[in-house]
Short mmCIF file of C-alpha atoms and ligand atoms in Angstrom, two decimals:
data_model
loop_
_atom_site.label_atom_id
_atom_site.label_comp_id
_atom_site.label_asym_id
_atom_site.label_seq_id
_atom_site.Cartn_x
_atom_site.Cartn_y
_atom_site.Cartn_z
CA UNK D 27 -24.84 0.03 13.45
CA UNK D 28 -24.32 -3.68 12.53
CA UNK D 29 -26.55 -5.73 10.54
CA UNK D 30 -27.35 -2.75 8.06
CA UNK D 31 -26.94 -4.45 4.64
CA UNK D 32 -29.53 -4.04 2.07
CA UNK D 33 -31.90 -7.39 1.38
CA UNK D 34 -33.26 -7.92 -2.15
CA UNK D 35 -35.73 -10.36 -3.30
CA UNK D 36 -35.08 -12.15 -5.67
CA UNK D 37 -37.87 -13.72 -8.27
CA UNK D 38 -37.48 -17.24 -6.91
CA UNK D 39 -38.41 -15.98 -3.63
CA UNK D 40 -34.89 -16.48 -2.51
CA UNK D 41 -33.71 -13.51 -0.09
CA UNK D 42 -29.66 -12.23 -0.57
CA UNK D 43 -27.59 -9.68 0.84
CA UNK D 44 -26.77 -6.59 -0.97
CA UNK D 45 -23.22 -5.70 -0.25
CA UNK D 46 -22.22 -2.55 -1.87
CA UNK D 47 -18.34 -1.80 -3.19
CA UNK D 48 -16.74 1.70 -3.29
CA UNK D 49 -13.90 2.16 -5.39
CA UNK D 50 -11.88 4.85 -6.70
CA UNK D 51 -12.44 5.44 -10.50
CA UNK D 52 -9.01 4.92 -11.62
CA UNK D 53 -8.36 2.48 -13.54
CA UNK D 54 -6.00 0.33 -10.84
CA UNK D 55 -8.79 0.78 -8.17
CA UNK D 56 -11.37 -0.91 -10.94
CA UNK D 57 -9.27 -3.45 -11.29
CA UNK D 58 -8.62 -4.09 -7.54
CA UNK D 59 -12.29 -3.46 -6.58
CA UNK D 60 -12.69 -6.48 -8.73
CA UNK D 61 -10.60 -8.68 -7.95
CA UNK D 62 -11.76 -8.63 -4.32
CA UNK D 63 -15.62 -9.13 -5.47
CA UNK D 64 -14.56 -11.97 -7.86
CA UNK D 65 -12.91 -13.42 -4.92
CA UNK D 66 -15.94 -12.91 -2.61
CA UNK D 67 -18.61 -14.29 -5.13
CA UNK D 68 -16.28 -17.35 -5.50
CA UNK D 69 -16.46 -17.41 -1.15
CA UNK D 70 -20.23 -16.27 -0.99
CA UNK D 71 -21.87 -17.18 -4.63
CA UNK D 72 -25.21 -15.92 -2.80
CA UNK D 73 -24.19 -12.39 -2.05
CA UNK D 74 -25.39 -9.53 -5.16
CA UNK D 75 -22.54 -7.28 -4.75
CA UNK D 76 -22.64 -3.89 -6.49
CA UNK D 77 -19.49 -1.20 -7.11
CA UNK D 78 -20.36 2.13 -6.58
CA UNK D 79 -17.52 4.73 -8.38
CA UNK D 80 -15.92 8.12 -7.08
CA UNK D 81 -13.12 10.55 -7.80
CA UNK D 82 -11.06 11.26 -4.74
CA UNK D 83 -8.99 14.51 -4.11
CA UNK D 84 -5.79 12.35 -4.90
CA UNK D 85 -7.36 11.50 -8.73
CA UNK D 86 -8.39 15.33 -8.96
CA UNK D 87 -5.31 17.13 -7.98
CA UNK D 88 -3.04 14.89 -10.77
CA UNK D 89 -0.30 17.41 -11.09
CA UNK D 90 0.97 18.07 -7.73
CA UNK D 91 3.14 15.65 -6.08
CA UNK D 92 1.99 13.10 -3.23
CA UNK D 93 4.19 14.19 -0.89
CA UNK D 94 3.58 17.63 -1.39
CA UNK D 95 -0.44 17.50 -0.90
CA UNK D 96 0.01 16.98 2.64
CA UNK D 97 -3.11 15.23 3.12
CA UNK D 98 -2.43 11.70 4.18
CA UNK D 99 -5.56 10.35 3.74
CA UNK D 100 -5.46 11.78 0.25
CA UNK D 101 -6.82 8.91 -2.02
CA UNK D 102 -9.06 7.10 1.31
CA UNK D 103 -11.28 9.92 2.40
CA UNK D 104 -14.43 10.65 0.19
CA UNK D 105 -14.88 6.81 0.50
CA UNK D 106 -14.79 6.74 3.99
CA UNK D 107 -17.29 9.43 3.71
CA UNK D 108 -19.66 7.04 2.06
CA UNK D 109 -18.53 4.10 4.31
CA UNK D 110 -19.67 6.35 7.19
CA UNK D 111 -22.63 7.47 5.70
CA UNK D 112 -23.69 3.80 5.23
CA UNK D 113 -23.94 4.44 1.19
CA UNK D 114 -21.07 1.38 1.01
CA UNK D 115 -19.74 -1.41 2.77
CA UNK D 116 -16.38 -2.32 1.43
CA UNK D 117 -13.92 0.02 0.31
CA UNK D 118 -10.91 -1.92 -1.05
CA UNK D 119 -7.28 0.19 -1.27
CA UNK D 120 -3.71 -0.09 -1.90
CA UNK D 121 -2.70 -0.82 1.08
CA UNK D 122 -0.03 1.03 0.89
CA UNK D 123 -2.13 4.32 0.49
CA UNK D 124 -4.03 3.80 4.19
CA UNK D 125 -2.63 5.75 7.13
CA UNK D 126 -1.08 3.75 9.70
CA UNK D 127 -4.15 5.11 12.51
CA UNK D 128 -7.39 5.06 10.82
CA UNK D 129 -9.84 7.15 11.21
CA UNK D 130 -11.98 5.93 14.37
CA UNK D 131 -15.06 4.12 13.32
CA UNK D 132 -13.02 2.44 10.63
CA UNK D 133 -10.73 -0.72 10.08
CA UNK D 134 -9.02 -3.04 8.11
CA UNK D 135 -10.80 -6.33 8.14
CA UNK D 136 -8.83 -7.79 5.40
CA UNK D 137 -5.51 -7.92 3.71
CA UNK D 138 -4.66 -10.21 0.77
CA UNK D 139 -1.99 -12.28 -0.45
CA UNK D 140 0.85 -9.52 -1.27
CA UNK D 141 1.71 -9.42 -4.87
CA UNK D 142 5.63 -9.06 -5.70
CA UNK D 143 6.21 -5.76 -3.46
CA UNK D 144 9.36 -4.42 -5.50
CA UNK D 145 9.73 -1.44 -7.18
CA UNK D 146 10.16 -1.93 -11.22
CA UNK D 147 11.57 0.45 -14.03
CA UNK D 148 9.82 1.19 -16.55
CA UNK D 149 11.96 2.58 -20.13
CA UNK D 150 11.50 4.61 -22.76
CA UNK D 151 10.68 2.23 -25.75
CA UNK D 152 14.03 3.92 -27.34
CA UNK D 153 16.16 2.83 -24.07
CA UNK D 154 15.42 -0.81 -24.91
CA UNK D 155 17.47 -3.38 -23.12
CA UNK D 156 19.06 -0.72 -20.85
CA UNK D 157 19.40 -0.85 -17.21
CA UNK D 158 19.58 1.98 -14.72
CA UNK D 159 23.33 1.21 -14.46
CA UNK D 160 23.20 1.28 -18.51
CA UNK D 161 21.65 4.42 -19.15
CA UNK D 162 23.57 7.45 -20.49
CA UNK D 163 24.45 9.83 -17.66
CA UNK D 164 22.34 12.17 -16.49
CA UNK D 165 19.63 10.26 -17.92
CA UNK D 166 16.11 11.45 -16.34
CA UNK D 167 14.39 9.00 -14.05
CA UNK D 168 10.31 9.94 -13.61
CA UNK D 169 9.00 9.23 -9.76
CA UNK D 170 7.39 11.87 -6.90
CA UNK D 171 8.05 8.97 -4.75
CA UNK D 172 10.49 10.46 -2.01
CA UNK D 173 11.50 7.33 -0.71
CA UNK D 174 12.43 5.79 -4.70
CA UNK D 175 14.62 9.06 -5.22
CA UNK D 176 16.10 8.75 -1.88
CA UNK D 177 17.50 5.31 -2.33
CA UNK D 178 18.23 5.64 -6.03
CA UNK D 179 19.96 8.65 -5.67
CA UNK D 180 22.50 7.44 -3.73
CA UNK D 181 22.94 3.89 -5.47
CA UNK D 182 22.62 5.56 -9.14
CA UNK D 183 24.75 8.96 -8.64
CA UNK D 184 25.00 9.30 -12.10
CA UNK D 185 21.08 9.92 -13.34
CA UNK D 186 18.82 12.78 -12.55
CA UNK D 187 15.34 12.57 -10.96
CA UNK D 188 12.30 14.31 -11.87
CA UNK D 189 8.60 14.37 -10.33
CA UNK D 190 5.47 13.07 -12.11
CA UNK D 191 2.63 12.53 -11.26
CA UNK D 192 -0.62 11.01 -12.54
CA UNK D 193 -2.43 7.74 -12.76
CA UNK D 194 -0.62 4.23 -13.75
CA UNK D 195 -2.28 5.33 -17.78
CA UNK D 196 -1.13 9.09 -17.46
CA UNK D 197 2.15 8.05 -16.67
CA UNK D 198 2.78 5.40 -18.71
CA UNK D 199 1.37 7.90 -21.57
CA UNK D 200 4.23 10.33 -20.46
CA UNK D 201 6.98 7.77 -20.60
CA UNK D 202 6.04 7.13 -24.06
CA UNK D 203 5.14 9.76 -25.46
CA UNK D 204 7.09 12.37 -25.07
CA UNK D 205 11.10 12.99 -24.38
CA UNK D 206 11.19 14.17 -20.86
CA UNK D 207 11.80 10.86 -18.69
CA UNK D 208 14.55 8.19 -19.92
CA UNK D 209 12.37 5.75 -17.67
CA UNK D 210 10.10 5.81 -14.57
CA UNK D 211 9.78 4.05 -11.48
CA UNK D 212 6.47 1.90 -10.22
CA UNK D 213 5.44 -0.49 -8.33
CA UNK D 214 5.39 -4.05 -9.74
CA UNK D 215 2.91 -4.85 -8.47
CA UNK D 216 -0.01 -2.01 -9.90
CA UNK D 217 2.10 -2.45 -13.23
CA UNK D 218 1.10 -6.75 -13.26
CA UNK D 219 -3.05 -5.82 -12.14
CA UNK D 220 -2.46 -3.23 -14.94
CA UNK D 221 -1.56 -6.39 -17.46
CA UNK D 222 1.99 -4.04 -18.21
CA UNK D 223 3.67 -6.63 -16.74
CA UNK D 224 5.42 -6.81 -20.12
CA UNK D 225 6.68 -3.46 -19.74
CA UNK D 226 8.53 -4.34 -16.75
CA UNK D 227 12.66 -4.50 -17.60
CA UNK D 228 13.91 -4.65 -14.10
CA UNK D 229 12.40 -5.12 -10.43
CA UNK D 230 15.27 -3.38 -8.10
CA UNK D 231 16.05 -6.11 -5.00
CA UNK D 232 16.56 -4.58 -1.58
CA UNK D 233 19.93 -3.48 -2.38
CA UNK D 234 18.69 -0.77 -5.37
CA UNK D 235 15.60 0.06 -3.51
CA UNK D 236 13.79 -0.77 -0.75
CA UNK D 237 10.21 -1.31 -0.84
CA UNK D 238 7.01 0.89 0.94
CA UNK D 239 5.38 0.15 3.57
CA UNK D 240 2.28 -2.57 3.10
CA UNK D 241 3.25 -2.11 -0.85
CA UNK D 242 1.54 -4.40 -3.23
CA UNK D 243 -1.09 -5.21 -1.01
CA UNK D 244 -4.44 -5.17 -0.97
CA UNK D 245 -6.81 -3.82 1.94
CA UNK D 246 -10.87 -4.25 2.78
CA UNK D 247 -11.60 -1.03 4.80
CA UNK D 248 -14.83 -1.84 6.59
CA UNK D 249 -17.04 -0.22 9.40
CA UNK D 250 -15.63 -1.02 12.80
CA UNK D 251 -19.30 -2.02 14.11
CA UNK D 252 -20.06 -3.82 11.60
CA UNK D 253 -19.51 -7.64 12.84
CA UNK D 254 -21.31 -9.44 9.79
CA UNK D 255 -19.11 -7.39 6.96
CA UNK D 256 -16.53 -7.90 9.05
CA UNK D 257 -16.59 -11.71 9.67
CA UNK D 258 -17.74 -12.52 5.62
CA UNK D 259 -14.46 -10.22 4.46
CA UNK D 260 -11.83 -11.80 7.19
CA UNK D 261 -11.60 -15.32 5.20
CA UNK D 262 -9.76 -12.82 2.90
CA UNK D 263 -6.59 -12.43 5.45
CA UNK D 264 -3.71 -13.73 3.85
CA UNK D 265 -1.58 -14.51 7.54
CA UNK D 266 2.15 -14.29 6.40
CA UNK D 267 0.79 -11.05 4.43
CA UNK D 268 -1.08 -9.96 7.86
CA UNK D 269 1.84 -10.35 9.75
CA UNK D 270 4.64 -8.75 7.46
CA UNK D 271 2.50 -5.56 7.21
CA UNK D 272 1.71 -5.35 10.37
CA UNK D 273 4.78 -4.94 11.19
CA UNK D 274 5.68 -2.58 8.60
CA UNK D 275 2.85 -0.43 9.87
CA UNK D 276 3.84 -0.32 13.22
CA UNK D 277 7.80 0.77 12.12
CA UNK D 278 6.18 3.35 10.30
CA UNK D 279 3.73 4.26 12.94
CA UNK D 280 6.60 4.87 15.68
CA UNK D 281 8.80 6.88 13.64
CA UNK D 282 5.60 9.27 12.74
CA UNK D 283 6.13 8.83 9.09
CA UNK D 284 3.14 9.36 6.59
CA UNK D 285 3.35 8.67 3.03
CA UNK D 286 5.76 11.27 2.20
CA UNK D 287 8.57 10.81 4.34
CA UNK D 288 11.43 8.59 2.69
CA UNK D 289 10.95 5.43 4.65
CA UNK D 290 11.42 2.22 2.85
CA UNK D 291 11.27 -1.52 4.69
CA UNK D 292 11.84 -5.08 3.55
CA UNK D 293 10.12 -8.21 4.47
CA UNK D 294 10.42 -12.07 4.95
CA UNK D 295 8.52 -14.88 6.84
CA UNK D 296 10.74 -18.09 7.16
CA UNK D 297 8.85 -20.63 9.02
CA UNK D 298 8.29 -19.59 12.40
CA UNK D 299 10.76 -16.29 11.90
CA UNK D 300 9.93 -13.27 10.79
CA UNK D 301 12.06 -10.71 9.10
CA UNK D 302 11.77 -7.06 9.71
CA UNK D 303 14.61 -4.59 7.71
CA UNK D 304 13.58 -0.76 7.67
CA UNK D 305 15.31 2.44 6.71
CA UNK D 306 14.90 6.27 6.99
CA UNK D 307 17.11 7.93 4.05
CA UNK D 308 17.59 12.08 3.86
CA UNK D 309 16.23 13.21 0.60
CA UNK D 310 19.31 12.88 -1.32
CA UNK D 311 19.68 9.49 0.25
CA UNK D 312 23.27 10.10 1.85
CA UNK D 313 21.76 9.69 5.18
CA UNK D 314 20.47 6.37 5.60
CA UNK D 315 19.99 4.54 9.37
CA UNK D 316 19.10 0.81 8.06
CA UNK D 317 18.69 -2.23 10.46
CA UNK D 318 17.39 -5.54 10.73
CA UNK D 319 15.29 -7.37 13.37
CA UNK D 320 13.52 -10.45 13.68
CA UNK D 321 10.79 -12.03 15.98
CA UNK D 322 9.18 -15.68 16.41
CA UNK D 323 5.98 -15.48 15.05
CA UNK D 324 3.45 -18.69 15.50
CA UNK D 325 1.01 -18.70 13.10
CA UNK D 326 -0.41 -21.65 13.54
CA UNK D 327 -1.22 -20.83 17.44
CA UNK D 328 -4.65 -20.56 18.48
CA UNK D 329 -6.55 -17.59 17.69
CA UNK D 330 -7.80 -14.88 20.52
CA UNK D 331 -10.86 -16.25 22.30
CA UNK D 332 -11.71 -13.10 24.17
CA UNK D 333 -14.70 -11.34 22.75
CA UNK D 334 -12.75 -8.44 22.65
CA UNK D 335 -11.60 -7.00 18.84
CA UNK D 336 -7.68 -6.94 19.31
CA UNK D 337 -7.14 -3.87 16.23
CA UNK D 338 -3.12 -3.93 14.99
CA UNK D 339 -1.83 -0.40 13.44
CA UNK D 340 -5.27 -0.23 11.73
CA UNK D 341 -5.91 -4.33 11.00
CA UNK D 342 -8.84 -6.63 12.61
CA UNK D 343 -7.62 -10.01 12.22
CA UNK D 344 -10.00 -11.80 14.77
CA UNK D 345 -8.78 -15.01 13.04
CA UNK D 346 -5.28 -15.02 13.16
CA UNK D 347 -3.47 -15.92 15.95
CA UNK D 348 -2.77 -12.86 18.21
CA UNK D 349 0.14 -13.79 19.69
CA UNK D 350 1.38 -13.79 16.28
CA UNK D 351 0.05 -10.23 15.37
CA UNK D 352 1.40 -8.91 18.76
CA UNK D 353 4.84 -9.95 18.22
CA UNK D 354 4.53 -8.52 14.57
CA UNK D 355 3.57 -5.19 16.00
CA UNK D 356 5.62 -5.56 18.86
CA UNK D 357 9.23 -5.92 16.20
CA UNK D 358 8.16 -2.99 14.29
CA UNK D 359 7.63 -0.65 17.30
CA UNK D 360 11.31 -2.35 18.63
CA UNK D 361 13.09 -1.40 14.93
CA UNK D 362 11.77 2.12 14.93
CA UNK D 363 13.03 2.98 18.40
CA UNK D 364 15.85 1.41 17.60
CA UNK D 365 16.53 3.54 14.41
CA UNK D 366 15.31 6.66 16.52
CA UNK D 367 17.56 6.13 19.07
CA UNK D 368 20.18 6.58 16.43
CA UNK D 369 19.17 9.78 15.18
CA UNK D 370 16.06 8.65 13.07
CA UNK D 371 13.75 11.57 14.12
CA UNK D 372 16.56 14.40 13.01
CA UNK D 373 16.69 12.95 9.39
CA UNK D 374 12.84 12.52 8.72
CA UNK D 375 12.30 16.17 10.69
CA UNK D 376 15.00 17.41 7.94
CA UNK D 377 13.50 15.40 4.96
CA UNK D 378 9.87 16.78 5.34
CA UNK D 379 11.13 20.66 5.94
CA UNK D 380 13.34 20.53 2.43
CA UNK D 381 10.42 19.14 1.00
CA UNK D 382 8.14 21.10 2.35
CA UNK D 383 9.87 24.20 1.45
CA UNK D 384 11.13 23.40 -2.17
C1 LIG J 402 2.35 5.91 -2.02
C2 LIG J 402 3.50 6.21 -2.78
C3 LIG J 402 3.14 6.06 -4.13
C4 LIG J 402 1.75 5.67 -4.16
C5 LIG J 402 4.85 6.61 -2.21
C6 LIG J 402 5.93 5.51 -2.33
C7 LIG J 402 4.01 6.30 -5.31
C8 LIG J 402 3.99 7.77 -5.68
C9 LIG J 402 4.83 8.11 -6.87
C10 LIG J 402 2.21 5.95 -0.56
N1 LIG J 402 1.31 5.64 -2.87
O1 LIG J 402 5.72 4.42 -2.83
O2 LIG J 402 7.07 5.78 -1.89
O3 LIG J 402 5.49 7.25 -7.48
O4 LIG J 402 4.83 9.29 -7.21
C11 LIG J 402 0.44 3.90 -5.43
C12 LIG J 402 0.73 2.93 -6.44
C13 LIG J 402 0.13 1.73 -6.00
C14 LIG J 402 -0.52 2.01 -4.81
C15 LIG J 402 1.49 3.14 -7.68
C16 LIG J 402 2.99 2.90 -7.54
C17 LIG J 402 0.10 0.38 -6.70
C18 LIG J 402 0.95 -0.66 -6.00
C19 LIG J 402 0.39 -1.23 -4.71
C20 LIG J 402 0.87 5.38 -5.36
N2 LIG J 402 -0.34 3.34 -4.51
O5 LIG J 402 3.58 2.95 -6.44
O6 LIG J 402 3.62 2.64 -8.60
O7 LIG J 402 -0.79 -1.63 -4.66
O8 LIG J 402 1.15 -1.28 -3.74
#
């Protein structure tokens, strides 16, 4: 299966790879499709790279919650489709959006330098210069995210919560336009791609509202077999990035949790250390098991020399050190069994039957 990139000629003779994009046709996953290629033409100026567009069931079905679809490879699996079928080579995502086990014949060969991975509230023009401690009671607060009304429930008693759904532009549109939400809930991250970083009047710290899982990321899903794709995208790695979702993955991972189960983790690499802190919240967010861990983590150490791929929740990183990604793994795995020894598994098992059933 390797070495099946598309040649062209080009006039002067000159023979260059094809490598061919898939993106979502939203307009984040533009965005993000294009920022990787820009990056890889700056790597590879001789590569001809070309973005092929699709809708995905997660852009068709706009009006039903994430967490209610129940398909967890909701936004990831027409363009695997065309991965498989050999019609692209890259597929860049959210990381945040990819499953913590892939599907097999796929990977992630790259993850980029995280952007700011905090949540950020977004007002109603007319709310201008509030804050969510500001805001009139019972003020409505826009987000489907389980995990954001979880935590924000609890810290912010006094406002309400409300689903919506839609792309970054149809909720932004719904914010603004019409009277139903006092101010909504996003990443920070999609919001600066977006150039709404302006928009942005708070980003909630750990204490409001812990962040997802790999959020404000960006992933290169690749072919498994394909060693050439793979080797040209892994320059892309960003290691403390690597490492910190890796081991957000893997807490995920062991406690079972898909994207809609109210898990929510936090992140640091300080020299040699890293930080792990993760959390599983009941719905209403008056449960909450919360704890930190930490692991050594040398980065600079050598990287694997066996031939062998070493694949972490998902991620080929052939070129950063695998002790490093082991131990990353390793103090997720150790956090969630941790957390499920202490009654994790009741409050997730309770979380996705209320949600399930309302
Ligand atoms: C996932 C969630 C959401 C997205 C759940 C969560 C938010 C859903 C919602 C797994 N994927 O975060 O708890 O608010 O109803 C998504 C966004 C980005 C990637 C948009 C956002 C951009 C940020 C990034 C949707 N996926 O969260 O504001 O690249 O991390």
């Amino acid at each position: 299966m390797s070495g099946n990139v598309s040649i062209s000629q080009e006039e002067n003779g000159k023979v260059s790879q094809v490598i061919r994009m898939g993106t979502r046709k939203s307009q984040l996953a533009r965005i993000q499709t294009d920022s990787v290629a820009g990056r890889l033409k700056e790597l590879y100026p001789d590569i001809h790279l070309e973005i092929v567009a699709m809708s995905t069931i997660g852009d068709k079905i706009l009006d039903t919650a994430l967490s209610k679809i129940g398909e967890k490879s909701l936004f990831t699996k027409e363009l695997e489709n065309a991965l498989e079928r050999n019609e692209v080579d890259i597929v860049v995502h959210s990381l945040k959006d990819l499953p913590t086990s892939l599907p097999p014949g796929f990977t992630i060969g790259a993850v980029l330098q995280r952007e700011n991975p905090h949540d950020a509230v977004v007002l109603h023009p007319k709310n201008a210069g509030l804050t969510l401690d500001s805001l009139p009671e019972k003020s409505v607060i826009g987000t489907s995210s389980l995990r954001r009304a979880a935590q924000l429930k609890k810290r912010f008693p006094q406002l309400e919560f409300a689903n919506i759904r839609g792309n970054l532009n149809t909720r932004l549109k719904k914010l603004d336009e019409k009277d139903d939400y006092a101010a909504i809930i996003l990443a920070a991250a999609g919001l600066k791609r977006m150039g709404w970083e302006s928009r942005i009047s708070q980003i909630l710290g750990p204490e409001d509202c812990m962040y997802a899982v790999g959020q404000g990321a960006l992933a290169v899903e690749v072919r498994a077999q394909d060693k050439d794709i793979l080797e040209m995208v892994s320059v892309l790695h960003h290691p403390d990035t690597v490492l910190r979702c890796i081991s957000e993955r893997a807490f995920l991972k062991q406690l079972e949790g898909g994207c809609s189960v109210p898990v929510a983790v936090h992140t640091e690499v300080k020299g040699s250390m890293l930080y792990l802190t993760g959390a599983v919240y009941s719905l209403d967010g008056a449960d909450c098991l919360k704890d930190t861990m930490q692991t050594v983590v040398e980065i600079d150490n050598k990287v694997s020399e066996s031939a062998q791929e070493c694949v972490h929740v998902g991620v080929t990183a052939n070129n950063v050190s695998s002790s490093a990604l082991e131990a990353a793994e390793k103090l997720g795995m150790d956090l969630a069994n941790a957390l499920l020894n202490k009654g994790a598994k009741d409050i997730l098992t309770t979380a996705r039957k209320l949600n399930d059933a309302r």
